[in-house]
Coordinates of C-alpha atoms in Angstrom, one line a residue:
X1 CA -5.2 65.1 -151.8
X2 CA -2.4 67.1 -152.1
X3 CA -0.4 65.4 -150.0
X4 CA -0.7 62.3 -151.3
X5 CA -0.3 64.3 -155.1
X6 CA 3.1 66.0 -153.8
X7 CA 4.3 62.8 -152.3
X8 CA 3.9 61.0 -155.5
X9 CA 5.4 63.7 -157.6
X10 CA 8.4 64.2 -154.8
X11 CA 9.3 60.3 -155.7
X12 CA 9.1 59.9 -158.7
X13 CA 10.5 63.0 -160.2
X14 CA 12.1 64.6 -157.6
X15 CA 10.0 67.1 -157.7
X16 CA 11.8 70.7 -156.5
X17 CA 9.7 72.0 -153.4
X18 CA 7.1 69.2 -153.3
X19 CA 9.0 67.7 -150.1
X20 CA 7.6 70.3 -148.1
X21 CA 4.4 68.7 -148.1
X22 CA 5.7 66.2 -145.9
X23 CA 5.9 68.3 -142.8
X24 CA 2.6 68.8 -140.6
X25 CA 3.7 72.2 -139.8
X26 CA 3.5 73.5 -143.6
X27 CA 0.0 71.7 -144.5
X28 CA -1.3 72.7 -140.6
X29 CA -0.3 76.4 -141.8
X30 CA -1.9 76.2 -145.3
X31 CA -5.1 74.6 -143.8
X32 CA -5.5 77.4 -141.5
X33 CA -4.8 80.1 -144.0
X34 CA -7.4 78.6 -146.7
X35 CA -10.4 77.6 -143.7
X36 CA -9.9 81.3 -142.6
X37 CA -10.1 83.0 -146.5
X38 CA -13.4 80.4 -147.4
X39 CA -15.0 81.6 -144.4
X40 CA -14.7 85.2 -145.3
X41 CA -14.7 84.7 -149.1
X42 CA -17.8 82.5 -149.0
X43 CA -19.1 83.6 -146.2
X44 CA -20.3 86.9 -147.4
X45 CA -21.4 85.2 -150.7
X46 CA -23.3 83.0 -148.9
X47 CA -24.9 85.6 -146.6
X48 CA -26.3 87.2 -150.0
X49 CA -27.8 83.7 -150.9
X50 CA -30.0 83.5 -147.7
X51 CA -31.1 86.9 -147.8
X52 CA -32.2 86.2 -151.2
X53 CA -34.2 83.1 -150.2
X54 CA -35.3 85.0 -147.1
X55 CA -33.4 82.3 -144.7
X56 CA -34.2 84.2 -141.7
X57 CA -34.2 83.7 -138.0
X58 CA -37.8 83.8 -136.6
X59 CA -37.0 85.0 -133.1
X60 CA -38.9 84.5 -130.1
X61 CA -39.9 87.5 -127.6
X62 CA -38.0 86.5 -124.3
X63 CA -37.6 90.1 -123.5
X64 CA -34.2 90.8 -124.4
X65 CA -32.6 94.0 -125.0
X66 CA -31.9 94.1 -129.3
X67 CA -33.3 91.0 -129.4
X68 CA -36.1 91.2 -131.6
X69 CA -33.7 93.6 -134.2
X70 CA -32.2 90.5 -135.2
X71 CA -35.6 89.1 -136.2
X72 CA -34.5 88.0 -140.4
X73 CA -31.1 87.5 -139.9
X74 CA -29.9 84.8 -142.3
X75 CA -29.1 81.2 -140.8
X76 CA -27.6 78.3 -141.5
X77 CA -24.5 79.7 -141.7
X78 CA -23.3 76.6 -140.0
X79 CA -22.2 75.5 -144.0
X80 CA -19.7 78.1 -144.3
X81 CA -18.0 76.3 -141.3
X82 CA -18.5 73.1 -142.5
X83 CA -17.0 74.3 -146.2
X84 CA -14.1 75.7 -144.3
X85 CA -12.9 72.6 -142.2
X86 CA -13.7 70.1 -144.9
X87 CA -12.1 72.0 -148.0
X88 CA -8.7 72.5 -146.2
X89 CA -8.5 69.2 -144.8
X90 CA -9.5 67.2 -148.1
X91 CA -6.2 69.0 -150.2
X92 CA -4.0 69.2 -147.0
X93 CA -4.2 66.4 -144.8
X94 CA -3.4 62.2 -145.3
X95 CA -6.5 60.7 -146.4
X96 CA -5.7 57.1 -145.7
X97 CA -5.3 58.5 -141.5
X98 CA -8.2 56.6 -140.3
X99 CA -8.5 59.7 -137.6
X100 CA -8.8 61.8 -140.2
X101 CA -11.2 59.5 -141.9
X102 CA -13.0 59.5 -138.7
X103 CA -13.2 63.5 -138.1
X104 CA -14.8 64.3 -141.8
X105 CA -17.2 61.7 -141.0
X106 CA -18.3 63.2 -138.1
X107 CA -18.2 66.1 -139.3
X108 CA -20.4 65.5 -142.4
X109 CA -22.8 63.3 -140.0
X110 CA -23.4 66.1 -137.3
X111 CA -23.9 68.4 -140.2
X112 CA -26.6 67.1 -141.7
X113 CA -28.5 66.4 -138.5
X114 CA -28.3 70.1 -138.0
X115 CA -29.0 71.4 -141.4
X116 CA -32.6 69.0 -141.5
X117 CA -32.7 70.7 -138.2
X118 CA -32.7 74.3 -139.7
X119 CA -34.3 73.1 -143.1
X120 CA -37.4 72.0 -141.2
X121 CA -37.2 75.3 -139.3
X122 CA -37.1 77.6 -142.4
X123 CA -38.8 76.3 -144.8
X124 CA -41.5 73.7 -143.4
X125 CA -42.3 76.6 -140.8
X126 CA -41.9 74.5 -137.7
X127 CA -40.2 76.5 -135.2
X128 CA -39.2 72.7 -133.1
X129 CA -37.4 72.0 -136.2
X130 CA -36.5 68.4 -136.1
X131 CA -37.8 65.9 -133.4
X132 CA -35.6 65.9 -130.0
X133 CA -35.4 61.9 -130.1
X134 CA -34.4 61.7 -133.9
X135 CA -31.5 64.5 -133.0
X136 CA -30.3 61.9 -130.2
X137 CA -30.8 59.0 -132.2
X138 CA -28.1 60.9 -134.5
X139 CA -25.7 61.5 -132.1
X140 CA -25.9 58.1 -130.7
X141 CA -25.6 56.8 -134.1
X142 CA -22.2 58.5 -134.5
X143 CA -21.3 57.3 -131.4
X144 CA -21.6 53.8 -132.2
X145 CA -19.7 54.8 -135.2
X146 CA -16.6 56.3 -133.4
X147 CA -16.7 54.1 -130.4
X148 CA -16.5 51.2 -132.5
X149 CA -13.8 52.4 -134.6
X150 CA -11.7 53.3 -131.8
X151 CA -12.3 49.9 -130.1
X152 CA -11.7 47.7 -133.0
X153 CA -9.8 49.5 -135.7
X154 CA -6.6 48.2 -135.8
X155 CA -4.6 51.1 -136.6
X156 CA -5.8 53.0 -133.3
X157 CA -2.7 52.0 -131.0
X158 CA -0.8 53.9 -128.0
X159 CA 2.8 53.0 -128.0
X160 CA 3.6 51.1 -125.3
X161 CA 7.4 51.0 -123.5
X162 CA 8.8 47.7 -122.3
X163 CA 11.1 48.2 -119.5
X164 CA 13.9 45.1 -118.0
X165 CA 11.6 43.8 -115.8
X166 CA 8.9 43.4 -118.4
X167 CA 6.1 46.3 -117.4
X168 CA 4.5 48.2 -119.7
X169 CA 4.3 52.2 -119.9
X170 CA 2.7 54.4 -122.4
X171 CA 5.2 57.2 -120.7
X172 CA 8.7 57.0 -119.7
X173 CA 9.8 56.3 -122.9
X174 CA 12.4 53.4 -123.0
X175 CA 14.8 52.0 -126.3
X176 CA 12.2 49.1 -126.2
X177 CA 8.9 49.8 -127.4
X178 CA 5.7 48.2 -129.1
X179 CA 2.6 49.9 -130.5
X180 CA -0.7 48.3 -129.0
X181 CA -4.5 48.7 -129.4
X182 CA -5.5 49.6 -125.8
X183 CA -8.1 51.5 -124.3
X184 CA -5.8 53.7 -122.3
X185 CA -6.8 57.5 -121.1
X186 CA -5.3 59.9 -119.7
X187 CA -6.2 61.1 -116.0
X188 CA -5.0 64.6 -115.4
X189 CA -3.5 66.0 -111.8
X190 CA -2.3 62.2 -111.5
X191 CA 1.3 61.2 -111.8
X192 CA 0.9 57.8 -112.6
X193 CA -1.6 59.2 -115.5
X194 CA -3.2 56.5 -117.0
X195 CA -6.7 54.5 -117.1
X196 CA -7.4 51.6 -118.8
X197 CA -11.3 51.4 -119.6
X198 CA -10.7 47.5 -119.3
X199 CA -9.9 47.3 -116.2
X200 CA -12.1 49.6 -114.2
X201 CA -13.3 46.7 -112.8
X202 CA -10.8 44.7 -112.2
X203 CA -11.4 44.7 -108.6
X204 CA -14.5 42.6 -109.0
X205 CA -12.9 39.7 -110.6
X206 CA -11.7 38.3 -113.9
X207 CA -15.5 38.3 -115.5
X208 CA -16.5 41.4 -115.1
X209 CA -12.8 42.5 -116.2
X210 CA -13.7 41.2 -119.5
X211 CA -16.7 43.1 -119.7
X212 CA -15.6 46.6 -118.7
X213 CA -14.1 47.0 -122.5
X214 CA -17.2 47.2 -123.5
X215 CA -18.4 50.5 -121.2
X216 CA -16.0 52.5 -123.2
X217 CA -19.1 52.6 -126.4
X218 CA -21.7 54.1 -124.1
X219 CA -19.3 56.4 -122.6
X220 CA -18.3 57.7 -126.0
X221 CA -21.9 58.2 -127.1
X222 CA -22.1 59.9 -123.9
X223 CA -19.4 62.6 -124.4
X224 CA -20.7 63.2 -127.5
X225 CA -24.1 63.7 -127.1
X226 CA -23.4 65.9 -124.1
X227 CA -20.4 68.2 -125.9
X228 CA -22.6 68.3 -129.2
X229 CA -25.8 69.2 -126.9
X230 CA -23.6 72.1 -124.6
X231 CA -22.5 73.7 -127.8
X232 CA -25.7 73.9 -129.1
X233 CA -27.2 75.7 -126.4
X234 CA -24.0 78.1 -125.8
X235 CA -25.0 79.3 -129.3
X236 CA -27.1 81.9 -127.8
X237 CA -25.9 85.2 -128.7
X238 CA -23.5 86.6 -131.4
X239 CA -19.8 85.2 -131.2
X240 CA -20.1 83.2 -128.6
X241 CA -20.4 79.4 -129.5
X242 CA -18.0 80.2 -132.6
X243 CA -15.4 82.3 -130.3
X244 CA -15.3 79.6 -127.3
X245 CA -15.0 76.6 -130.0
X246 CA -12.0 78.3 -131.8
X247 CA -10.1 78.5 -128.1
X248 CA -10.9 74.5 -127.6
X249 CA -9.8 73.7 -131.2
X250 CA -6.4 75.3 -131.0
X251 CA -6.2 73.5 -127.3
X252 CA -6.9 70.4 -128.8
X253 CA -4.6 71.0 -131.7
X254 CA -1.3 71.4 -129.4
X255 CA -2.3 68.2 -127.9
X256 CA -2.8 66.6 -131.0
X257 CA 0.7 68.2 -132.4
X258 CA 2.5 66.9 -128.7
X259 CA 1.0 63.0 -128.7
X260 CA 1.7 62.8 -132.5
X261 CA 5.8 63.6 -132.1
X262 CA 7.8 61.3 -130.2
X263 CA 9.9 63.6 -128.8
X264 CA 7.7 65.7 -127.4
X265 CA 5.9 63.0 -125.9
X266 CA 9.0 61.8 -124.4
X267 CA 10.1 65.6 -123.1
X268 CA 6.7 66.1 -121.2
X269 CA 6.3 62.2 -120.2
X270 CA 2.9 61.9 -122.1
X271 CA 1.3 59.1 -124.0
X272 CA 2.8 58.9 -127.9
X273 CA 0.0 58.2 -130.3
X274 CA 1.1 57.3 -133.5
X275 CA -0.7 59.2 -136.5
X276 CA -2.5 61.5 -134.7
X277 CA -0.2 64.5 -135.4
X278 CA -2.0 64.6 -138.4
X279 CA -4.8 66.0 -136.9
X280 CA -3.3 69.0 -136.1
X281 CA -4.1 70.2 -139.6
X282 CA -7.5 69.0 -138.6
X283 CA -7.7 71.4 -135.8
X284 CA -6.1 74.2 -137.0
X285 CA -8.7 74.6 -140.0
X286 CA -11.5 73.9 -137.5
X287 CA -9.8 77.2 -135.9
X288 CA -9.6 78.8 -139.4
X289 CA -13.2 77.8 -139.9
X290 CA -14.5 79.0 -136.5
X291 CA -12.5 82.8 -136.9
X292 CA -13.3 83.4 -139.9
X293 CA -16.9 82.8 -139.4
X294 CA -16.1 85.5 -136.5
X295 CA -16.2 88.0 -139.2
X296 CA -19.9 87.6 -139.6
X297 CA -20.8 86.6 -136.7
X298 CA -19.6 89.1 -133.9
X299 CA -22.1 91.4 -132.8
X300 CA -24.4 92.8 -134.7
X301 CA -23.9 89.2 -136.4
X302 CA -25.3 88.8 -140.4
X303 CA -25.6 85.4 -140.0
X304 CA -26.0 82.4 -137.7
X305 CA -24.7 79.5 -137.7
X306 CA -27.8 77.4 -136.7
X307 CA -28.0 73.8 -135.7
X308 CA -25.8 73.6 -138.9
X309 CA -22.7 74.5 -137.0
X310 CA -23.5 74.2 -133.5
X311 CA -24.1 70.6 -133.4
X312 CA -21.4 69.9 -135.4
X313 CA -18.6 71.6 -133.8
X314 CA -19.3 70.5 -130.7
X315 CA -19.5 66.5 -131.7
X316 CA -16.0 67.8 -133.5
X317 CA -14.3 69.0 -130.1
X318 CA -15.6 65.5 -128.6
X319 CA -14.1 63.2 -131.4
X320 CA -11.2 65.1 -131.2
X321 CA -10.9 65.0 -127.7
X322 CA -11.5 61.2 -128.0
X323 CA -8.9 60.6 -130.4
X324 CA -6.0 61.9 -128.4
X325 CA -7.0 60.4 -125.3
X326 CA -8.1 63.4 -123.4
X327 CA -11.8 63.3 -123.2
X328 CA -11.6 63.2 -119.2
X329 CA -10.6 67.0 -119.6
X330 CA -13.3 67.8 -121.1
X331 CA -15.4 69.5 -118.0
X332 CA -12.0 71.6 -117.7
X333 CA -12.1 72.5 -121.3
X334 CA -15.3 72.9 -122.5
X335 CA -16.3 74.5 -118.9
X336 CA -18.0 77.0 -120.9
X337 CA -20.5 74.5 -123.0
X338 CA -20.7 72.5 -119.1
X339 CA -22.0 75.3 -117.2
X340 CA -24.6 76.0 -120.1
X341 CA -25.6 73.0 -119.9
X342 CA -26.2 72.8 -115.8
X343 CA -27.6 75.8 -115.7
X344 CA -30.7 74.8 -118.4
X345 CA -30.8 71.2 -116.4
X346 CA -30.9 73.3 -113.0
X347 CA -33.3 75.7 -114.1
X348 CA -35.8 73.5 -115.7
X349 CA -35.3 70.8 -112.3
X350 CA -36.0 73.4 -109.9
X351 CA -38.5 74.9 -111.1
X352 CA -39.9 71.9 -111.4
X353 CA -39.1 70.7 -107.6
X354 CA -40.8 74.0 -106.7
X355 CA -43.7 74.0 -108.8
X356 CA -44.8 70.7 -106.9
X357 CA -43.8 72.0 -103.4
X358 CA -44.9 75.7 -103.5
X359 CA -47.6 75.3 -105.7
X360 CA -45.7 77.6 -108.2
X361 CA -42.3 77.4 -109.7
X362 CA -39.3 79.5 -109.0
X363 CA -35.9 80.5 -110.6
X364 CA -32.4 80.1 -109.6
X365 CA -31.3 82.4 -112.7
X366 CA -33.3 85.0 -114.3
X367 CA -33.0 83.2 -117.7
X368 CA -31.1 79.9 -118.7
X369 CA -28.9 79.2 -120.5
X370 CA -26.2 81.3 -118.3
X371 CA -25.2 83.9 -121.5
X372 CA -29.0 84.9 -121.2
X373 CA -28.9 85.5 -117.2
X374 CA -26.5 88.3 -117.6
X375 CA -28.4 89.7 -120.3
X376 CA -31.1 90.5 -118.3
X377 CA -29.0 92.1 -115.6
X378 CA -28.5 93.9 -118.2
X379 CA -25.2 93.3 -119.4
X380 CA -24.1 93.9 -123.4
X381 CA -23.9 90.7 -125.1
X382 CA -20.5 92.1 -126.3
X383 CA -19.0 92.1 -122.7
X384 CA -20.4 88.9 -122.0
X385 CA -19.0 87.0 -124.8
X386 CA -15.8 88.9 -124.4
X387 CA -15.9 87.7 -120.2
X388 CA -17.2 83.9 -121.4
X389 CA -14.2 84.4 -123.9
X390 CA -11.6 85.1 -121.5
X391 CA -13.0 82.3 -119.3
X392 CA -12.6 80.0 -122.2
X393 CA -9.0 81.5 -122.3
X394 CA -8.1 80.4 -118.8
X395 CA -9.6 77.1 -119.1
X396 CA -7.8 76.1 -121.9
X397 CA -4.4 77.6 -120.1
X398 CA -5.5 75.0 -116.8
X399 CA -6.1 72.5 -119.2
X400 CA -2.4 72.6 -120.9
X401 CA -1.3 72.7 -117.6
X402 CA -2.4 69.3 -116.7
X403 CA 0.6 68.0 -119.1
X404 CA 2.9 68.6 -116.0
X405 CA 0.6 69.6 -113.2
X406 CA 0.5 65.9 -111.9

């Protein structure tokens, strides 16, 4: 909004200072600096609300060390995250960017999912919470939503570069350019870097070439559900999910910042997108969001954010990832919410596979997810989070890399 405010008042009547509003650096800045002081400003406001309502985590006995001290701990603190991302970006960010149209949408939509999620959970006393299949249904409904908005929406283009003997690039920038709606990825550790959904296969003739568009919908209700799912279950201990999230947002921020500027696109031979620097200020409140919620949240945490914030900033980092074309580095990036996720889908299949063999099932890890394994060797969950942390770290460093490891 005040973008858009500025802008007006910056043409019109020359307005001294309201220019600055212009640049994505300045409003990036400012939206980081106001998700970080709502987080901790309403945060601890918040925190007091709960406790008075006696929002408290009922914890299960899985024979944990502390665990069972952090039996009434508020939750839902998933909101101040959500207050924090959306606040920023509503006064600092172009409203009319269908990206960033996109992102608050998602945001709101995975939300809400998670707070029935909680709701049912505190207050109707059902410790399931909200039905498995309806949680899908709402991740698959968002999916349609961004898949077909990103397929059809006519202001979703790549810029494409038209060289002398009349090939198209979306790198090696030449004079001769023309913005395009394609389909095109970006396939990292490859020079020749790009993939273009519609013609995976190609190979099989000109009908089913036609048809392969169409594969790029389920994949994005795919990544979705499985990023949105992974975070979810990393949200296991304190700081954890909230830590490793703000390390993929400000990952996912510098690409945003380097496809959205032609000249860096050009420097480091990438794909330009046009529009989507302005999710930059996007990302950089989600970061403001997820540190300040850091404040509560590190161990001993006051609050949790609950299916509130987990599911929601995990469909985030997949939209995101989406958006800028980079949702193949996603295993790389989100390693951390990946091997969370295999080692629940490996525990519960071998047990399984055992149970039917043997007659009785066995482990491969004392406890899934992984975070839970190394409690029970008997690890602190600070040293834990601080190792996933620094895991997250490296990722995100091989991931960055990929823009000239080719």
């Amino acid at each position: 909004m005040l973008y858009h405010l500025f802008t007006y008042l910056d043409r019109e009547f020359d307005l001294f200072g309201a220019g600055v509003f212009q640049y994505i650096s300045f409003r990036a800045g400012m939206a980081t600096l106001v998700s970080l002081l709502i987080a901790m400003i309403f945060g601890g406001r918040l925190i007091k609300v709960l406790q008075r309502k006696q929002v408290g985590e009922s914890i299960r006995d899985l024979g944990l060390e502390g665990q069972m001290e952090k039996k009434g701990t508020p939750t839902m603190g998933g909101l101040i995250i959500l207050l924090a991302i959306l606040v920023p970006v509503l006064l600092f960010a172009r409203l009319d960017n269908v990206y960033v149209q996109l992102m608050i949408v998602s945001t709101v939509w995975l939300g809400l999912i998670g707070f029935l999620d909680d709701y049912i959970k505190v207050f109707k006393k059902n410790k399931e919470g909200l039905a498995g299949r309806f949680k899908i249904l709402g991740q698959v409904g968002l999916g349609l939503i961004v898949g077909l908005t990103l397929y059809f929406h006519e202001d979703v283009v790549v810029r494409q570069y038209i060289f002398a003997d009349g090939s198209t690039s979306a790198v090696n920038a030449s004079r001769q350019y023309t913005d395009v709606h394609s389909m095109i990825t970006t396939i990292p550790f490859r020079k020749n870097n790009e993939l273009d959904y519609c013609n995976l296969f190609s190979f099989a003739g000109p009908l089913f070439e036609g048809w392969s568009c169409y594969l790029y919908i389920p994949f994005v209700i795919l990544v979705i559900t499985a990023v949105s799912n992974g975070a979810n279950i990393t949200d296991g201990i304190d700081g954890l999910a909230a830590g490793t999230s703000a390390i993929i947002g400000l990952t996912l921020a510098i690409f945003a910042w380097l496809s959205g500027n032609t000249i860096f696109a050009d420097y480091l031979d990438i794909m330009f997108i046009p529009n989507s620097g302005e999710l930059t200020i996007f990302c950089l409140a989600f970061v403001g969001a997820c540190v300040g919620f850091l404040w509560y949240n590190t161990y001993p945490a006051q609050v949790f954010m609950g299916d509130t914030g987990s599911l929601a900033i995990g469909g985030i980092i997949a939209v995101l990832a989406l958006i800028v074309r980079k949702e193949l580095l996603i295993p790389i990036l989100c390693g951390i919410f990946l091997v969370e996720n295999l080692s629940v889908m490996l525990q519960v299949s071998y047990f399984k596979y055992t149970k039917k063999k043997y007659g009785e099932g066995r482990r491969i890890f004392k406890m899934s997810p992984l975070h839970h394994h190394y409690q029970k060797l008997g690890y602190h969950e600070s040293k834990i989070v601080g190792r996933f942390w620094i895991v997250g770290i490296m990722l995100a460093i091989l991931t960055l890399a990929t823009l000239k490891l080719r």
